[in-house]
């Protein structure tokens, strides 16, 4: 596609429910990254994919967070048993190569846990 | 691991003035330094970047300078306009660690007409 697409753009969920956030990267981009941005804060790295494998999951805050990528394209970030502190904007980015920067970000999913 | 510090956190300038945002990084192995602009409700957008083999790069009204010895880099915006108002993030790439960008905390720039 022309850009990185994320869905949904907004998600309100009840505490304890599971949520899935989707990222559709730019076609041909092999690297895909997930970041979290809390209100008024910087971007916190969560996980990155090279193809379908995730060499670095070091930023996932707890075992309630998981992500997968299939077909070297779409990625899903899943948060189980959501907590209020999970409320944030979840941003996805893709790049042509993992070591060259040049990220293109999506517009993010704003998650609110009530 | 890499740590990026960004200053100031907020910056207010008059239209037409210059704005400077500064960042320092800790990992001397970092070799790629992008700047992103984030408008309200949108994802960050790359506006300029610099690699460690150059000291300065310009693109119209924006420029970035890099001092590898001191491990700091700066964003310069000249002739600021109201549409420059946004949050700006600097970042550093940890080479050989999958292209993971480490971001500064952001600077909210306000350009007053």
Coordinates of C-alpha atoms in Angstrom, one line a residue, chain B residues 5 8 10-11 15 17 21 23 35 42 51 53 56 70 74 82 105 109 113:
Chain B
X5 CA 18.1 12.9 26.0
X8 CA 13.9 21.6 25.6
X10 CA 8.7 22.9 25.2
X11 CA 9.8 25.8 22.9
X15 CA 6.9 33.5 13.5
X17 CA 12.5 33.3 14.3
X21 CA 16.3 21.5 19.5
X23 CA 19.7 15.8 21.7
X35 CA 14.2 13.7 13.3
X42 CA -1.0 11.6 13.5
X51 CA 24.4 9.5 9.2
X53 CA 29.8 10.1 8.2
X56 CA 25.6 18.7 8.7
X70 CA 30.4 15.0 22.0
X74 CA 20.7 19.3 16.8
X82 CA 2.8 28.5 12.3
X105 CA 11.2 12.5 24.9
X109 CA 7.3 23.6 19.4
X113 CA 2.0 34.3 14.5

